[in-house]
């Protein structure tokens, strides 16, 4: 029996009336698998392959009684994606009389109340809204989720290697306690590495088997590659002109690597358009732009009807929001991962079934990294992800949230949370009890005889809606020259006393950093040293860095590059591949090591070098995979001979807590942890001692 014949009559009639020629491959497979088994599913398929219908059609088809409660909970990483999916499935659900309700901060309260009075149909919700409901209105959750049979997680890859994903796993376990029976799960993703399938299957804490259905087809790719040299004080006019010329014949999304670059490009393209009488519309789209401005750009793109537009954007338009027909993608300087590049490419070619990419680099290392990401994508290789190991800070946050949900609880029950919930069972009892003692000491929780309630400090956390989110934050510090504020920069490991930074069109030397007040004090730089590149702070994987080295070593990769790019690669090859083993190189009169390793390995190697002598500071320019310092050749030998272990790193960090704060600058709830657990988290997740040892084995 074919998949179409397995569907209920109303669904078959809808498909017929809508004029579908046939079901897509991933839809055929998911309908059969759901119908014939009780398994969970991961749907791994390209953007615009029909994953949404592949998830909802078989889930809707399996429900026997829509009047006995809310049956399907769809969880999305973005409100915009919820709104998009709401419109997408509403037609089908209206056709067969299934109510669909959106639930997030911008959704209708009246519709939420209607659902609470009579839970029914399908709910579309964010993790943050689930957290808010459990923490502040647990009675709603008890009634709402009782009849749930399906949980669908969209863009599941966006939850796999961050604290927000850990939070979601905990929230799913918590709402399952209110369900009458064990739900089935479906996850959807356009970018998964095959080696990560086992890890992805474990995302769902379930007694059911989880299968992965793979649609490996993808649209043909047409890519242009350009390089225009620029410097930190002056951006490339030629790069801007190329983007402008594309915008006169193609509707595009332009992806730079920062909000500042998004604004700069949008402003300069708009200016060029006005000067030259262009009818192309230009927009900026990022998280700091107001909701109304973002919606204006999205709505124009959807209803443009042939009018040309260019949206300069960050990752806000990287996930699967349908903004209609986009002809091409501009990747302005390198993406931080192959997965990110794949998501961005999936924004184009929805009607033509052809992806068009314009890769434009204005820096030689960004050029090399972008070429590496592109070559991996063309070979179907996606970066592997590293799951978070022992996320103590998320556990601390969830302990507080669970106490809020239950209006306190017996101390003996609180002490066993790491055993009760499967997502926390890796946390050892002694670690968990140390965490609880710290939360008590700092007044986040309070013991009243044998009961535990939230403390006074928790009330401060609950001000506003910020408590419910686990987004990684950009920890901006204000920069002062004397008493005058000259701007803000994100704190990172590169931002250290003695280094130069570029801000407000000048180069400054950092003379002091105050962590409590979040201030950096600078003076005008006069030493002639180049400023550090602040970048977007994302970790780069070993896959990309290793491919960068391979491209420099093997000129077969250069066949389709223009002469300008070949000249840059030849220069980089001659400067950085002089040795058979470790690549010693000279830059700005400094001898350093070009590692071609991922960010975690570089970060760890820098730390080990600095552990050798407190009077010598080694600098890491991760964008260029370059570590430098006064005695690096000798000290690399000393690192090899010392063979540092995790205990030595732990003791060093314990004596250097400013480094600990730098490492955890984007962890929103690290302040809930005692120093010991902060350092353990760093060793488990921020550093890669095993990777350093493997790298140095070649020496």
XYZ file of C-alpha atoms in Angstrom:
699
model
C 0.000 0.000 0.000
C 1.395 3.420 -0.965
C 1.878 6.241 1.528
C -0.971 8.282 0.065
C -3.387 5.406 0.695
C -2.325 5.234 4.357
C -3.659 8.747 4.981
C -7.128 9.485 6.310
C -9.743 10.360 3.730
C -9.910 14.044 4.720
C -6.153 14.453 4.288
C -6.218 12.670 0.917
C -9.051 14.965 -0.211
C -7.068 18.040 0.864
C -4.007 16.919 -1.114
C -6.198 16.253 -4.151
C -8.023 19.604 -3.920
C -4.710 21.461 -3.511
C -3.469 19.896 -6.738
C -0.365 18.200 -5.355
C 1.187 16.151 -8.142
C 2.651 13.670 -5.667
C 4.160 13.330 -2.214
C 7.835 14.196 -1.828
C 10.327 11.422 -1.045
C 10.792 12.394 2.606
C 6.989 12.594 3.006
C 6.454 9.130 1.521
C 9.062 7.666 3.855
C 7.851 9.382 7.033
C 4.193 8.463 6.480
C 5.094 4.776 6.086
C 7.476 4.736 9.064
C 5.005 6.443 11.407
C 2.140 4.229 10.273
C 4.031 0.919 10.538
C 6.034 1.510 13.751
C 5.800 3.277 17.098
C 9.250 4.836 16.590
C 10.412 8.442 16.856
C 11.830 10.103 13.734
C 14.596 12.507 12.795
C 13.925 13.978 9.337
C 17.227 15.051 7.761
C 16.468 16.720 4.446
C 17.421 19.877 2.533
C 15.566 23.158 2.880
C 12.347 23.276 0.801
C 12.197 19.459 0.570
C 8.800 19.240 2.303
C 10.003 18.398 5.837
C 7.184 20.329 7.500
C 4.524 18.245 5.778
C 6.641 15.109 6.319
C 6.334 15.759 10.059
C 2.762 17.017 10.355
C 0.954 14.759 7.858
C 1.754 11.428 9.572
C 1.359 12.927 13.067
C -2.075 14.358 12.226
C -2.974 11.112 10.458
C -2.244 9.064 13.590
C -4.518 11.029 15.927
C -7.809 9.222 16.523
C -9.606 11.646 18.847
C -8.969 15.381 18.544
C -11.527 16.202 21.238
C -9.582 14.555 24.075
C -6.928 17.252 24.429
C -4.005 19.008 22.774
C -2.432 16.363 20.513
C 0.616 17.889 18.798
C 3.162 20.277 20.312
C 5.491 21.879 17.772
C 8.592 23.531 19.294
C 10.525 26.101 17.276
C 13.738 28.016 17.993
C 12.265 31.250 16.583
C 8.994 33.161 16.941
C 9.276 34.130 13.271
C 9.478 30.458 12.323
C 6.358 29.723 14.377
C 4.471 32.461 12.561
C 5.684 31.095 9.248
C 4.725 27.501 10.064
C 1.371 28.628 11.481
C 0.352 30.000 8.108
C 1.777 26.953 6.348
C -0.221 24.304 8.206
C -3.326 26.402 8.905
C -4.876 25.673 5.498
C -4.646 21.905 6.006
C -5.913 22.091 9.577
C -8.782 24.433 8.681
C -9.752 22.002 5.922
C -10.130 19.128 8.389
C -11.284 21.274 11.338
C -8.217 21.043 13.582
C -7.492 24.194 15.643
C -3.929 25.567 15.540
C -2.674 27.948 18.244
C 0.548 29.963 18.378
C 1.967 30.537 21.866
C 4.724 33.074 22.388
C 5.186 36.591 23.723
C 3.710 38.211 20.627
C 0.733 35.814 20.239
C -2.919 36.577 21.047
C -3.764 36.191 24.751
C -7.426 35.596 23.880
C -6.514 32.612 21.688
C -4.264 31.246 24.436
C -7.119 31.505 26.940
C -9.464 29.738 24.527
C -6.986 26.863 24.242
C -6.610 26.663 28.036
C -10.376 26.384 28.489
C -10.549 23.509 26.023
C -7.149 22.034 25.044
C -7.445 20.773 21.500
C -5.539 20.567 18.224
C -1.975 21.712 17.599
C 0.201 24.093 19.626
C 3.179 25.996 18.186
C 5.485 27.248 20.946
C 9.065 28.307 21.799
C 11.193 26.816 24.609
C 11.062 30.170 26.411
C 7.250 30.116 26.475
C 7.276 26.592 27.911
C 9.743 27.768 30.569
C 7.580 30.764 31.456
C 4.469 28.591 31.712
C 6.131 26.001 33.958
C 7.787 28.622 36.175
C 4.903 31.062 36.595
C 1.692 29.242 35.614
C 2.218 25.499 36.170
C -1.527 24.918 36.462
C -1.838 25.804 32.773
C 0.741 23.177 31.856
C -1.036 20.467 33.843
C -4.232 20.896 31.889
C -2.683 21.738 28.553
C -0.274 18.842 27.985
C -2.290 15.987 29.469
C -3.494 14.598 26.126
C -0.375 15.307 24.061
C 0.680 12.478 21.736
C 3.356 14.164 19.579
C 6.243 16.575 20.142
C 7.816 18.000 16.969
C 11.116 19.917 17.250
C 11.991 22.065 14.229
C 15.568 22.986 13.273
C 16.795 20.470 15.833
C 20.434 21.086 14.877
C 20.101 24.578 16.415
C 19.579 22.906 19.826
C 22.367 20.323 19.654
C 25.473 22.052 21.028
C 24.304 24.898 23.220
C 22.736 25.536 26.603
C 19.406 26.348 25.006
C 19.220 22.786 23.739
C 20.035 21.435 27.206
C 17.248 23.606 28.602
C 14.813 22.238 26.003
C 15.630 18.626 26.886
C 14.912 19.427 30.537
C 11.659 21.203 29.653
C 10.475 18.252 27.567
C 11.101 15.901 30.489
C 9.179 18.232 32.770
C 6.096 18.569 30.542
C 6.100 14.794 29.958
C 5.241 14.444 33.667
C 1.859 15.997 32.867
C 1.137 13.730 29.880
C -1.150 10.730 30.143
C 1.095 8.629 27.903
C 4.598 8.626 26.479
C 4.622 10.927 23.422
C 6.312 10.259 20.102
C 8.912 12.683 18.768
C 9.843 14.066 15.372
C 12.901 16.250 14.816
C 13.623 18.187 11.626
C 16.938 19.440 10.254
C 18.521 20.471 6.974
C 22.112 20.217 8.247
C 23.253 17.090 10.065
C 26.577 15.275 9.892
C 26.076 11.524 9.452
C 28.542 10.872 12.274
C 26.224 12.795 14.604
C 23.115 10.682 14.025
C 23.605 8.728 17.247
C 23.945 11.945 19.268
C 20.854 13.408 17.619
C 18.821 10.288 18.394
C 19.709 10.705 22.064
C 18.294 14.241 22.105
C 14.841 12.795 22.728
C 14.729 11.203 26.164
C 12.359 8.407 25.257
C 11.916 4.673 25.624
C 11.064 4.426 21.943
C 13.496 3.663 19.123
C 14.476 6.763 17.127
C 15.034 6.387 13.372
C 16.755 8.827 11.023
C 15.197 9.349 7.597
C 17.667 10.961 5.205
C 16.952 12.771 1.975
C 20.448 13.437 0.629
C 19.315 15.191 -2.536
C 20.252 18.839 -2.924
C 19.938 21.520 -5.522
C 22.840 22.083 -7.936
C 25.092 24.915 -6.773
C 26.302 27.779 -8.923
C 28.988 29.743 -7.069
C 31.065 32.801 -7.828
C 34.137 33.582 -5.725
C 35.771 36.995 -5.422
C 38.530 38.549 -3.360
C 39.136 42.263 -2.854
C 41.840 43.397 -0.479
C 40.800 45.929 2.150
C 42.123 47.090 5.491
C 40.664 47.686 8.920
C 40.299 51.435 8.359
C 38.823 51.271 4.860
C 36.418 48.701 3.466
C 36.671 47.541 -0.128
C 34.752 49.711 -2.563
C 35.081 47.010 -5.224
C 33.341 44.442 -2.998
C 30.459 46.856 -2.422
C 30.185 47.517 -6.163
C 30.001 43.784 -6.911
C 27.186 43.276 -4.397
C 25.374 46.308 -5.819
C 25.660 44.983 -9.377
C 24.169 41.626 -8.336
C 21.344 43.469 -6.569
C 20.322 45.077 -9.866
C 19.415 41.725 -11.392
C 18.817 39.323 -8.470
C 16.772 39.351 -5.270
C 19.286 38.487 -2.562
C 20.096 37.847 1.043
C 23.519 39.196 2.065
C 25.122 37.490 5.081
C 28.044 39.356 6.711
C 29.367 38.225 10.090
C 28.192 41.008 12.394
C 25.301 43.381 12.963
C 27.643 46.304 12.348
C 28.524 44.990 8.912
C 24.836 44.371 8.177
C 24.063 48.021 8.885
C 27.091 49.325 6.973
C 26.308 47.334 3.850
C 22.580 48.168 3.952
C 23.322 51.891 4.312
C 25.984 51.980 1.590
C 23.910 49.912 -0.855
C 20.900 52.164 -0.252
C 23.064 55.227 -0.852
C 24.389 53.810 -4.117
C 20.859 52.922 -5.181
C 19.597 56.479 -4.599
C 22.588 58.008 -6.377
C 22.034 55.810 -9.443
C 18.254 55.808 -9.514
C 17.869 52.089 -8.745
C 14.424 50.649 -7.935
C 15.911 47.825 -5.811
C 14.783 47.944 -2.171
C 17.424 47.490 0.547
C 16.782 46.288 4.115
C 18.743 45.508 7.299
C 17.568 42.507 9.352
C 19.144 41.470 12.676
C 18.191 40.896 16.305
C 18.746 44.532 17.341
C 16.382 45.833 14.664
C 12.799 46.373 15.822
C 10.221 43.679 15.154
C 8.238 45.995 12.844
C 11.272 46.719 10.657
C 12.119 43.020 10.422
C 8.526 42.170 9.476
C 8.516 44.914 6.842
C 11.515 43.285 5.160
C 10.017 39.787 5.386
C 6.615 40.870 4.057
C 8.139 42.792 1.169
C 10.225 39.766 0.207
C 7.177 37.494 0.259
C 4.956 39.821 -1.757
C 7.566 41.440 -4.011
C 6.089 39.984 -7.229
C 9.198 40.500 -9.274
C 10.392 43.689 -7.557
C 14.071 43.365 -6.700
C 15.168 43.485 -3.070
C 18.313 42.904 -1.021
C 18.163 42.051 2.680
C 21.439 42.354 4.591
C 21.022 40.040 7.561
C 22.613 37.983 10.312
C 21.520 34.474 11.300
C 18.001 35.868 11.918
C 17.196 34.767 8.348
C 19.401 31.679 8.383
C 16.793 29.241 9.699
C 13.824 27.985 7.727
C 11.627 31.077 7.528
C 9.895 31.195 4.147
C 10.439 34.664 2.702
C 9.407 33.622 -0.772
C 11.603 33.518 -3.824
C 15.228 34.581 -3.346
C 17.461 34.332 -6.390
C 20.839 34.234 -4.676
C 22.857 34.430 -1.473
C 25.872 36.663 -0.870
C 28.256 35.320 1.758
C 30.317 38.368 2.704
C 33.519 36.979 4.216
C 33.605 33.494 5.677
C 30.757 31.635 7.415
C 31.649 30.180 10.816
C 30.542 26.646 9.889
C 29.583 24.435 6.959
C 26.169 23.916 8.559
C 25.594 27.669 8.635
C 26.602 27.979 4.980
C 24.198 25.159 4.088
C 21.326 26.829 5.936
C 21.990 30.105 4.159
C 22.190 28.476 0.741
C 18.838 26.836 1.454
C 17.255 30.299 1.433
C 17.746 30.473 -2.360
C 16.518 28.301 -5.209
C 13.095 27.455 -3.785
C 11.433 27.986 -7.172
C 14.328 27.420 -9.596
C 15.723 24.377 -7.729
C 19.188 25.882 -8.137
C 21.255 27.504 -5.375
C 23.266 30.568 -6.363
C 26.068 31.734 -4.084
C 28.260 34.804 -4.411
C 31.176 34.429 -2.001
C 33.035 37.710 -1.536
C 36.025 38.012 0.790
C 37.929 41.145 1.792
C 40.567 39.442 3.929
C 42.925 36.635 2.918
C 42.204 34.390 5.931
C 38.484 34.892 5.562
C 38.903 33.974 1.914
C 40.685 30.735 2.806
C 38.156 29.816 5.514
C 35.237 30.511 3.178
C 36.754 28.402 0.401
C 37.261 25.587 2.915
C 33.639 25.721 4.098
C 32.399 25.798 0.500
C 34.509 22.836 -0.597
C 33.289 20.769 2.370
C 29.686 21.681 1.569
C 30.130 20.650 -2.073
C 31.406 17.264 -0.867
C 28.418 16.858 1.465
C 30.535 17.128 4.638
C 28.889 18.952 7.569
C 30.726 19.943 10.744
C 30.349 17.553 13.661
C 28.902 19.032 16.828
C 30.165 18.708 20.388
C 27.387 18.045 22.907
C 27.543 20.007 26.154
C 29.104 17.898 28.905
C 27.728 18.426 32.414
C 25.983 21.796 31.904
C 25.980 22.821 35.550
C 24.724 26.351 34.846
C 21.598 25.106 33.057
C 20.960 22.672 35.898
C 21.217 25.525 38.420
C 18.695 27.525 36.412
C 16.363 24.516 36.125
C 16.545 23.843 39.880
C 15.244 27.372 40.474
C 12.598 26.936 37.774
C 11.419 23.595 39.227
C 11.105 25.189 42.675
C 8.992 27.949 41.128
C 6.875 25.378 39.291
C 6.168 23.399 42.468
C 6.025 26.399 44.839
C 8.893 24.830 46.739
C 9.493 21.166 47.491
C 10.812 18.820 50.192
C 14.574 18.995 50.601
C 14.930 15.237 50.070
C 13.186 15.547 46.663
C 15.339 18.496 45.636
C 18.494 16.544 46.460
C 17.496 13.793 44.019
C 16.665 15.904 40.944
C 19.861 14.781 39.227
C 18.592 11.202 39.532
C 14.916 11.833 38.803
C 15.488 13.501 35.419
C 17.455 11.521 32.852
C 18.970 14.636 31.269
C 20.850 15.342 34.537
C 22.046 11.834 35.384
C 25.604 12.573 34.238
C 25.934 15.087 37.085
C 27.527 13.298 40.031
C 25.970 13.590 43.492
C 28.928 15.463 44.973
C 28.826 18.001 42.104
C 25.081 18.494 42.467
C 25.280 18.933 46.233
C 28.095 21.474 45.801
C 25.826 23.355 43.405
C 22.914 23.319 45.866
C 25.119 24.561 48.698
C 26.226 27.490 46.550
C 22.638 28.394 45.579
C 21.734 28.351 49.277
C 24.801 30.407 50.240
C 24.014 33.064 47.612
C 20.316 33.150 48.573
C 18.944 31.870 45.271
C 17.194 29.137 47.233
C 16.239 28.978 50.913
C 15.648 26.078 53.340
C 12.713 26.304 55.729
C 13.013 23.283 58.023
C 12.648 20.351 55.599
C 11.222 22.436 52.721
C 13.074 24.408 50.039
C 11.769 27.586 48.390
C 13.284 30.215 46.095
C 15.310 32.951 47.788
C 15.542 36.737 47.529
C 18.135 36.687 44.744
C 15.752 34.681 42.560
C 13.275 37.554 42.709
C 15.897 39.742 41.013
C 16.356 37.133 38.280
C 12.616 37.099 37.608
C 12.375 40.791 36.757
C 11.272 41.011 33.140
C 11.127 38.017 30.809
C 14.890 37.474 30.647
C 14.870 34.594 33.145
C 13.239 32.192 30.693
C 15.828 32.394 27.886
C 19.176 30.649 27.495
C 20.388 32.461 24.405
C 24.141 32.916 24.317
C 24.780 36.559 25.069
C 27.314 38.976 23.614
C 28.944 40.378 26.734
C 29.623 43.973 25.709
C 32.031 46.118 27.712
C 32.064 49.920 27.525
C 35.364 51.370 26.293
C 36.689 54.589 27.847
C 39.551 56.910 26.997
C 40.111 58.933 30.156
C 36.488 59.627 31.216
C 34.990 59.695 27.729
C 33.088 56.676 26.430
C 34.129 55.881 22.863
C 32.052 52.771 22.220
C 31.439 49.134 23.164
C 33.121 45.871 22.216
C 32.251 42.232 23.031
C 34.485 40.687 25.670
C 36.504 37.718 24.437
C 39.792 35.982 25.155
C 41.501 38.259 22.620
C 40.542 41.324 24.643
C 43.406 41.585 27.114
C 45.521 44.281 28.733
C 48.285 45.333 26.350
C 46.606 44.483 23.042
C 45.420 46.997 20.458
C 41.824 47.310 19.287
C 40.159 49.273 16.485
C 37.181 51.392 17.549
C 35.630 54.651 16.347
C 38.085 54.814 13.424
C 41.141 54.774 15.728
C 43.543 52.212 17.158
C 43.645 51.989 20.966
C 45.772 50.075 23.479
C 43.960 48.396 26.381
C 45.455 49.447 29.713
C 42.876 48.054 32.163
C 39.739 45.880 32.294
C 37.179 46.151 35.119
C 34.981 43.054 35.154
C 32.414 44.155 37.746
C 31.656 47.498 36.102
C 32.125 46.029 32.599
C 34.507 48.787 31.544
C 37.681 48.784 29.444
C 40.131 51.681 29.681
C 42.318 52.513 26.700
C 44.905 54.987 25.473
C 45.812 55.853 21.901
C 48.149 53.206 20.486
C 51.564 54.492 19.430
C 53.525 51.237 19.172
C 52.560 50.477 15.569
C 51.233 47.009 16.412
C 48.150 46.033 14.398
C 44.818 45.818 16.235
C 43.263 42.443 16.984
C 40.328 41.221 14.937
C 37.283 41.036 17.228
C 35.115 38.939 14.872
C 31.846 37.279 15.918
C 33.280 34.968 18.559
C 32.052 31.687 17.062
C 34.192 28.589 17.479
C 35.552 27.230 14.191
C 35.663 23.454 13.796
C 38.630 21.221 13.036
C 36.962 20.158 9.772
C 37.152 23.685 8.374
C 40.629 24.440 9.703
C 42.078 21.162 8.421
C 40.523 21.802 5.001
C 42.111 25.280 4.946
C 45.523 23.646 5.229
C 44.632 21.011 2.625
C 43.637 23.717 0.123
C 47.007 25.422 0.567
C 48.809 22.095 0.131
C 46.896 20.786 -2.888
C 46.617 23.061 -5.932
C 43.998 20.743 -7.434
C 41.508 22.661 -5.303
C 42.481 25.844 -7.153
C 41.236 24.832 -10.602
C 38.034 26.881 -10.484
C 39.494 29.898 -8.699
C 40.345 33.135 -10.518
C 43.905 34.389 -10.811
C 43.449 36.914 -8.013
C 42.439 34.175 -5.559
C 45.221 31.871 -6.758
C 47.776 34.610 -6.051
C 46.510 34.944 -2.478
C 46.586 31.178 -1.914
C 50.090 30.923 -3.364
C 51.262 33.682 -1.032
C 49.666 32.019 2.006
C 51.091 28.658 1.003
C 54.649 29.976 0.686
C 54.437 31.857 3.988
C 52.782 29.143 6.066
C 53.793 25.726 4.717
C 57.567 25.904 5.080
C 57.897 22.919 7.398
C 56.847 19.278 7.300
C 55.445 19.223 10.824
C 54.611 22.281 12.922
C 54.147 25.395 10.804
C 56.349 28.157 12.215
C 55.734 31.486 10.553
C 56.565 35.161 10.960
C 53.921 37.867 11.186
C 54.438 41.528 12.067
C 57.980 40.730 13.253
C 56.615 38.020 15.565
C 57.486 34.326 15.317
C 54.426 32.211 15.837
C 52.757 28.884 15.203
C 50.135 28.509 12.475
C 48.178 25.541 13.791
C 45.319 25.057 11.271
C 43.360 23.611 14.201
C 39.880 24.336 15.552
C 39.202 27.088 18.070
C 39.058 24.764 21.093
C 42.498 23.310 20.373
C 43.996 26.763 19.763
C 42.443 28.102 22.944
C 43.818 25.175 24.967
C 47.313 25.412 23.499
C 47.435 29.131 24.291
C 46.432 28.379 27.889
C 49.101 25.688 28.301
C 51.789 28.034 26.984
C 50.701 30.739 29.422
C 50.759 28.210 32.272
C 54.527 27.786 31.795
C 55.482 31.248 33.013
C 53.234 33.906 34.552
C 55.552 36.635 33.242
C 55.168 35.648 29.588
C 51.864 36.097 27.760
C 51.039 34.202 24.597
C 48.523 35.719 22.201
C 46.000 33.838 20.088
C 44.621 35.218 16.822
C 42.184 32.404 16.235
C 40.851 33.801 12.955
C 44.301 33.180 11.508
C 44.972 30.111 13.717
C 48.097 31.938 14.900
C 49.668 31.710 18.373
C 52.640 33.947 19.147
C 54.918 34.771 22.046
C 58.581 35.487 22.823
C 59.832 31.898 23.282
C 57.268 29.877 21.410
C 59.572 27.308 19.801
C 61.220 26.466 23.097
C 57.957 26.617 25.020
C 56.139 24.260 22.652
C 58.831 21.712 23.566
C 58.237 22.446 27.235
C 54.479 21.901 26.786
C 55.182 18.542 25.158
C 57.575 17.553 27.948
C 55.242 18.721 30.729
C 52.255 16.808 29.309
C 49.805 18.857 31.375
C 46.800 17.072 32.837
C 43.320 18.318 33.745
C 44.176 18.651 37.448
C 46.988 21.103 36.637
C 44.674 23.134 34.421
C 42.072 23.150 37.188
C 44.550 24.520 39.756
C 45.862 27.149 37.334
C 42.372 28.429 36.539
C 41.499 28.426 40.233
C 44.363 30.884 40.743
C 43.387 32.945 37.656
C 39.659 33.572 37.969
C 39.705 36.459 35.464
C 40.475 33.899 32.768
C 37.534 31.817 34.004
C 35.214 34.819 33.581
C 36.568 35.433 30.076
C 35.931 31.834 29.062
C 32.345 31.961 30.353
C 31.467 35.415 29.065
C 28.583 34.123 26.892
C 27.177 31.696 29.512
C 24.217 33.615 30.815
C 23.841 31.793 34.140
C 27.456 31.115 35.070
C 26.942 33.379 38.091
C 24.830 30.565 39.613
C 27.925 28.354 39.868
C 30.725 28.067 42.419
C 34.198 28.496 40.940
C 34.980 24.771 41.076
C 32.040 23.930 38.798
C 32.799 26.844 36.483
C 36.291 25.447 35.967
C 35.027 21.892 35.454
C 32.599 23.215 32.827
C 35.464 24.987 31.041
C 37.641 21.865 30.991
C 34.741 19.776 29.675
C 33.387 22.181 27.061
C 35.605 25.186 26.317
C 38.962 23.416 26.141
C 40.220 20.331 24.281
C 43.279 18.862 25.989
C 43.000 15.579 24.073
C 42.912 17.510 20.802
C 46.124 19.373 21.705
C 47.882 16.122 22.553
C 46.848 14.612 19.230
C 48.012 17.704 17.346
C 51.414 17.741 19.068
C 51.988 14.027 18.394
C 53.253 14.985 14.929
C 56.123 16.917 16.480
